[in-house]
mmCIF file of C-alpha atoms in Angstrom:
data_model
loop_
_atom_site.group_PDB
_atom_site.id
_atom_site.type_symbol
_atom_site.label_atom_id
_atom_site.label_comp_id
_atom_site.label_asym_id
_atom_site.label_seq_id
_atom_site.Cartn_x
_atom_site.Cartn_y
_atom_site.Cartn_z
ATOM 1 C CA MET A 14 -177.502 -92.191 -28.397
ATOM 2 C CA THR A 15 -173.996 -90.742 -28.567
ATOM 3 C CA THR A 16 -173.584 -86.990 -28.957
ATOM 4 C CA THR A 17 -170.574 -85.394 -30.593
ATOM 5 C CA PRO A 18 -168.696 -83.034 -28.241
ATOM 6 C CA THR A 19 -168.786 -79.411 -29.324
ATOM 7 C CA ALA A 20 -165.709 -77.217 -29.500
ATOM 8 C CA ARG A 21 -166.872 -75.591 -26.258
ATOM 9 C CA ASP A 22 -167.053 -78.962 -24.498
ATOM 10 C CA THR A 23 -163.564 -79.794 -25.704
ATOM 11 C CA VAL A 24 -162.050 -76.528 -24.486
ATOM 12 C CA LEU A 25 -163.743 -76.688 -21.091
ATOM 13 C CA GLY A 26 -162.712 -80.317 -20.699
ATOM 14 C CA ARG A 27 -159.071 -79.456 -21.311
ATOM 15 C CA ILE A 28 -159.280 -76.628 -18.768
ATOM 16 C CA ARG A 29 -160.744 -78.977 -16.140
ATOM 17 C CA ASP A 30 -158.002 -81.527 -16.808
ATOM 18 C CA ALA A 31 -155.289 -78.858 -16.517
ATOM 19 C CA LEU A 32 -156.709 -77.568 -13.244
ATOM 20 C CA ALA A 33 -156.841 -81.074 -11.817
ATOM 21 C CA LEU A 34 -153.164 -81.621 -12.602
ATOM 22 C CA ALA A 35 -151.932 -78.192 -11.515
ATOM 23 C CA PRO A 36 -150.429 -77.786 -8.032
ATOM 24 C CA THR A 37 -152.472 -75.744 -5.564
ATOM 25 C CA PRO A 38 -149.960 -74.127 -3.212
ATOM 26 C CA GLY A 39 -151.264 -71.850 -0.496
ATOM 27 C CA THR A 40 -151.038 -68.134 -1.135
ATOM 28 C CA THR A 41 -149.917 -65.675 1.508
ATOM 29 C CA VAL A 42 -151.425 -62.209 1.115
ATOM 30 C CA PRO A 43 -149.013 -59.514 2.318
ATOM 31 C CA ARG A 44 -150.481 -57.347 5.084
ATOM 32 C CA ALA A 45 -147.580 -54.973 5.605
ATOM 33 C CA TYR A 46 -149.464 -51.784 4.787
ATOM 34 C CA ARG A 47 -149.459 -48.935 7.274
ATOM 35 C CA THR A 48 -152.027 -49.075 10.071
ATOM 36 C CA GLY A 49 -152.730 -47.126 13.227
ATOM 37 C CA HIS A 50 -152.147 -43.684 11.692
ATOM 38 C CA THR A 51 -153.654 -40.943 13.864
ATOM 39 C CA LEU A 52 -154.065 -37.178 13.702
ATOM 40 C CA PRO A 53 -155.378 -34.652 16.249
ATOM 41 C CA ASP A 54 -159.021 -33.565 15.918
ATOM 42 C CA GLY A 55 -158.134 -30.212 14.393
ATOM 43 C CA GLN A 56 -155.918 -31.719 11.702
ATOM 44 C CA ARG A 57 -158.487 -34.387 10.781
ATOM 45 C CA LEU A 58 -161.176 -31.719 10.495
ATOM 46 C CA GLU A 59 -158.986 -29.462 8.358
ATOM 47 C CA LEU A 60 -157.834 -32.273 6.090
ATOM 48 C CA LEU A 61 -161.319 -33.731 5.538
ATOM 49 C CA THR A 62 -162.793 -30.269 4.933
ATOM 50 C CA GLY A 63 -160.118 -29.419 2.373
ATOM 51 C CA ARG A 64 -160.602 -32.672 0.483
ATOM 52 C CA LEU A 65 -164.387 -32.305 0.389
ATOM 53 C CA ILE A 66 -164.172 -28.725 -0.872
ATOM 54 C CA ASP A 67 -161.728 -29.868 -3.576
ATOM 55 C CA TYR A 68 -164.412 -32.358 -4.643
ATOM 56 C CA LYS A 69 -166.957 -29.482 -4.830
ATOM 57 C CA ALA A 70 -168.949 -30.519 -1.766
ATOM 58 C CA GLN A 71 -170.366 -27.966 0.656
ATOM 59 C CA VAL A 72 -168.991 -28.274 4.203
ATOM 60 C CA HIS A 73 -170.815 -26.968 7.268
ATOM 61 C CA PRO A 74 -168.968 -27.430 10.589
ATOM 62 C CA CYS A 75 -171.245 -27.048 13.599
ATOM 63 C CA THR A 76 -171.819 -28.179 17.173
ATOM 64 C CA VAL A 77 -174.329 -30.870 18.086
ATOM 65 C CA ASP A 78 -176.885 -28.398 19.435
ATOM 66 C CA ARG A 79 -176.942 -26.561 16.070
ATOM 67 C CA THR A 80 -177.565 -29.689 13.974
ATOM 68 C CA PRO A 81 -181.300 -29.005 13.307
ATOM 69 C CA GLU A 82 -180.649 -25.349 12.462
ATOM 70 C CA VAL A 83 -177.816 -26.108 10.039
ATOM 71 C CA ILE A 84 -179.674 -28.933 8.272
ATOM 72 C CA ALA A 85 -182.786 -26.792 7.880
ATOM 73 C CA GLY A 86 -180.685 -23.941 6.486
ATOM 74 C CA ILE A 87 -179.103 -26.186 3.861
ATOM 75 C CA LEU A 88 -182.473 -27.566 2.791
ATOM 76 C CA ARG A 89 -183.942 -24.066 2.519
ATOM 77 C CA GLU A 90 -180.933 -22.890 0.492
ATOM 78 C CA HIS A 91 -181.553 -25.673 -2.025
ATOM 79 C CA GLY A 92 -185.317 -25.188 -2.073
ATOM 80 C CA ALA A 93 -185.918 -28.700 -0.749
ATOM 81 C CA ARG A 94 -189.582 -28.888 0.230
ATOM 82 C CA ARG A 95 -189.897 -32.680 0.265
ATOM 83 C CA ILE A 96 -187.090 -34.856 1.567
ATOM 84 C CA GLY A 97 -186.460 -38.496 2.291
ATOM 85 C CA VAL A 98 -184.749 -39.848 5.405
ATOM 86 C CA PRO A 99 -183.735 -43.320 6.580
ATOM 87 C CA ASP A 100 -186.226 -44.857 8.976
ATOM 88 C CA GLY A 101 -183.721 -44.724 11.848
ATOM 89 C CA LEU A 102 -182.602 -41.107 11.451
ATOM 90 C CA ASP A 103 -182.670 -39.038 14.659
ATOM 91 C CA GLU A 104 -185.933 -37.069 14.599
ATOM 92 C CA GLN A 105 -184.286 -34.225 16.535
ATOM 93 C CA TRP A 106 -182.187 -33.380 13.481
ATOM 94 C CA LEU A 107 -185.285 -32.233 11.575
ATOM 95 C CA LEU A 108 -186.951 -30.115 14.258
ATOM 96 C CA ALA A 109 -186.156 -26.857 12.444
ATOM 97 C CA TYR A 110 -187.267 -28.130 9.018
ATOM 98 C CA ASP A 111 -190.820 -27.213 7.995
ATOM 99 C CA GLY A 112 -191.087 -29.230 4.787
ATOM 100 C CA GLU A 113 -192.475 -32.692 4.074
ATOM 101 C CA VAL A 114 -190.469 -35.659 5.390
ATOM 102 C CA GLN A 115 -190.801 -39.141 3.906
ATOM 103 C CA ARG A 116 -189.439 -42.016 5.990
ATOM 104 C CA ASP A 117 -187.893 -44.535 3.627
ATOM 105 C CA SER A 118 -188.664 -48.249 3.498
ATOM 106 C CA ALA A 119 -187.948 -51.177 1.214
ATOM 107 C CA ASP A 120 -191.575 -51.034 0.033
ATOM 108 C CA ILE A 121 -190.992 -47.692 -1.698
ATOM 109 C CA PRO A 122 -189.870 -48.265 -5.323
ATOM 110 C CA ALA A 123 -186.423 -46.806 -5.964
ATOM 111 C CA PRO A 124 -187.536 -44.845 -9.098
ATOM 112 C CA SER A 125 -190.097 -42.929 -7.000
ATOM 113 C CA LEU A 126 -187.260 -41.486 -4.896
ATOM 114 C CA ASP A 127 -186.553 -39.159 -7.820
ATOM 115 C CA ALA A 128 -189.591 -37.130 -6.716
ATOM 116 C CA LEU A 129 -187.742 -36.103 -3.543
ATOM 117 C CA ASP A 130 -185.872 -32.803 -3.435
ATOM 118 C CA GLY A 131 -183.171 -34.242 -1.202
ATOM 119 C CA VAL A 132 -182.185 -36.751 1.432
ATOM 120 C CA VAL A 133 -180.632 -36.461 4.896
ATOM 121 C CA THR A 134 -178.523 -39.313 6.291
ATOM 122 C CA ALA A 135 -175.963 -40.043 8.963
ATOM 123 C CA SER A 136 -172.637 -41.754 8.170
ATOM 124 C CA ALA A 137 -170.547 -44.647 9.475
ATOM 125 C CA VAL A 138 -166.955 -43.418 9.153
ATOM 126 C CA SER A 139 -164.978 -40.906 7.090
ATOM 127 C CA CYS A 140 -161.377 -40.894 5.843
ATOM 128 C CA ALA A 141 -159.665 -37.517 6.131
ATOM 129 C CA GLU A 142 -156.774 -38.261 3.762
ATOM 130 C CA THR A 143 -159.039 -39.179 0.842
ATOM 131 C CA GLY A 144 -162.080 -37.078 1.743
ATOM 132 C CA THR A 145 -164.267 -40.177 1.574
ATOM 133 C CA ILE A 146 -167.458 -40.740 3.560
ATOM 134 C CA PHE A 147 -168.588 -44.328 4.164
ATOM 135 C CA LEU A 148 -172.239 -45.329 4.550
ATOM 136 C CA ASP A 149 -172.889 -48.888 5.755
ATOM 137 C CA GLY A 150 -176.645 -49.263 5.389
ATOM 138 C CA SER A 151 -177.382 -48.797 9.092
ATOM 139 C CA SER A 152 -180.861 -47.613 10.058
ATOM 140 C CA ASP A 153 -179.760 -43.953 10.149
ATOM 141 C CA GLN A 154 -178.084 -44.220 6.730
ATOM 142 C CA GLY A 155 -180.594 -46.289 4.797
ATOM 143 C CA ARG A 156 -180.412 -48.237 1.587
ATOM 144 C CA ARG A 157 -178.048 -47.255 -1.186
ATOM 145 C CA ALA A 158 -180.815 -46.004 -3.513
ATOM 146 C CA LEU A 159 -181.896 -43.386 -0.982
ATOM 147 C CA SER A 160 -178.520 -41.621 -1.077
ATOM 148 C CA LEU A 161 -178.065 -41.995 -4.842
ATOM 149 C CA VAL A 162 -181.374 -41.046 -6.469
ATOM 150 C CA PRO A 163 -182.326 -37.617 -4.981
ATOM 151 C CA ASP A 164 -180.374 -34.659 -6.356
ATOM 152 C CA LEU A 165 -179.272 -33.339 -2.933
ATOM 153 C CA HIS A 166 -177.599 -35.382 -0.201
ATOM 154 C CA VAL A 167 -177.144 -33.814 3.222
ATOM 155 C CA CYS A 168 -174.794 -36.095 5.140
ATOM 156 C CA VAL A 169 -174.049 -35.681 8.846
ATOM 157 C CA VAL A 170 -170.533 -36.648 9.957
ATOM 158 C CA ASP A 171 -169.418 -36.759 13.585
ATOM 159 C CA LEU A 172 -165.791 -35.734 14.030
ATOM 160 C CA SER A 173 -165.264 -38.729 16.319
ATOM 161 C CA SER A 174 -166.001 -40.986 13.314
ATOM 162 C CA VAL A 175 -163.360 -39.304 11.129
ATOM 163 C CA VAL A 176 -160.101 -41.257 10.907
ATOM 164 C CA ALA A 177 -156.802 -40.385 9.256
ATOM 165 C CA GLY A 178 -156.347 -43.026 6.553
ATOM 166 C CA VAL A 179 -158.001 -45.771 4.543
ATOM 167 C CA PRO A 180 -156.785 -48.737 6.680
ATOM 168 C CA GLU A 181 -158.196 -47.072 9.783
ATOM 169 C CA ALA A 182 -161.530 -46.457 8.042
ATOM 170 C CA VAL A 183 -161.832 -50.007 6.718
ATOM 171 C CA ALA A 184 -161.056 -51.392 10.174
ATOM 172 C CA ARG A 185 -164.214 -49.698 11.500
ATOM 173 C CA LEU A 186 -166.484 -51.225 8.876
ATOM 174 C CA VAL A 187 -168.405 -54.506 9.076
ATOM 175 C CA PRO A 188 -167.491 -56.483 5.922
ATOM 176 C CA GLU A 189 -170.929 -58.071 5.677
ATOM 177 C CA ARG A 190 -172.712 -54.719 5.470
ATOM 178 C CA PRO A 191 -173.359 -52.951 2.118
ATOM 179 C CA THR A 192 -170.871 -50.100 1.935
ATOM 180 C CA THR A 193 -171.256 -46.928 -0.130
ATOM 181 C CA LEU A 194 -168.215 -44.672 -0.580
ATOM 182 C CA ILE A 195 -168.833 -40.974 -1.234
ATOM 183 C CA SER A 196 -166.107 -38.563 -2.326
ATOM 184 C CA GLY A 197 -167.960 -35.397 -3.255
ATOM 185 C CA PRO A 198 -171.008 -35.011 -5.507
ATOM 186 C CA SER A 199 -171.472 -37.455 -8.354
ATOM 187 C CA ALA A 200 -169.314 -36.392 -11.299
ATOM 188 C CA THR A 201 -167.575 -37.762 -14.353
ATOM 189 C CA SER A 202 -166.131 -36.345 -17.564
ATOM 190 C CA ASP A 203 -166.997 -36.885 -21.204
ATOM 191 C CA ILE A 204 -164.595 -37.716 -24.007
ATOM 192 C CA GLU A 205 -163.483 -34.076 -24.158
ATOM 193 C CA LEU A 206 -162.820 -34.071 -20.376
ATOM 194 C CA GLU A 207 -165.759 -31.770 -19.689
ATOM 195 C CA ARG A 208 -167.015 -32.291 -16.133
ATOM 196 C CA VAL A 209 -170.556 -33.686 -15.966
ATOM 197 C CA GLU A 210 -172.319 -33.820 -12.598
ATOM 198 C CA GLY A 211 -175.201 -35.961 -11.390
ATOM 199 C CA VAL A 212 -174.614 -38.942 -13.687
ATOM 200 C CA HIS A 213 -174.255 -41.628 -11.017
ATOM 201 C CA GLY A 214 -175.749 -39.908 -7.975
ATOM 202 C CA PRO A 215 -176.671 -36.531 -6.464
ATOM 203 C CA ARG A 216 -175.246 -33.384 -8.046
ATOM 204 C CA ASN A 217 -175.132 -31.654 -4.656
ATOM 205 C CA LEU A 218 -173.461 -32.945 -1.508
ATOM 206 C CA ALA A 219 -173.620 -30.968 1.729
ATOM 207 C CA VAL A 220 -171.622 -32.368 4.638
ATOM 208 C CA VAL A 221 -172.495 -31.305 8.180
ATOM 209 C CA ILE A 222 -169.458 -32.013 10.380
ATOM 210 C CA ARG A 223 -170.367 -31.997 14.068
ATOM 211 C CA THR A 224 -167.138 -30.942 15.743
ATOM 212 C CA ASP A 225 -168.116 -31.924 19.292
ATOM 213 C CA ALA A 226 -169.571 -35.352 18.506
#
């Protein structure tokens, strides 16, 4: 039995024929962008802090030994009595927190994370020039849903992981890992350019920058 080709079959057939006849020269991707840009610790800290504040994030510089105290203070300020944390988060960071802590796992449905008052995570790398924090799904950063669903995200950044520019940040990432980029709290604007927060993620972002780590 012979079937009559449809218009779709005809169009796709012509595209396949054209692709078969077309030359396939190799393409060279230019890689001449700037790399290796560096800044002293103080300048990276100042630049990242300024960018984050511009994006309406809270910034809390501290030393390593004050990490539990600062995190607990932020959670108390926001009234967070029940928080979620990645399974690999350093337990020492929560020693001063007296609320309920839920260790995350893939078995916990993402919608149920909305019952949490906040989340505490580490970070992979941060870009000072753009004020962007990168999470790569490591055990101390967790799955993407954990940092997107709760309304408060407390993110710990070590100054040693802060680089000057985007090329330097990307060079530290593993391409195969799921990467989440955070530049301030979630925000967008409506048709009248009115700022709306919390549409695509947490409305509140508090960044703890450990200046001696």
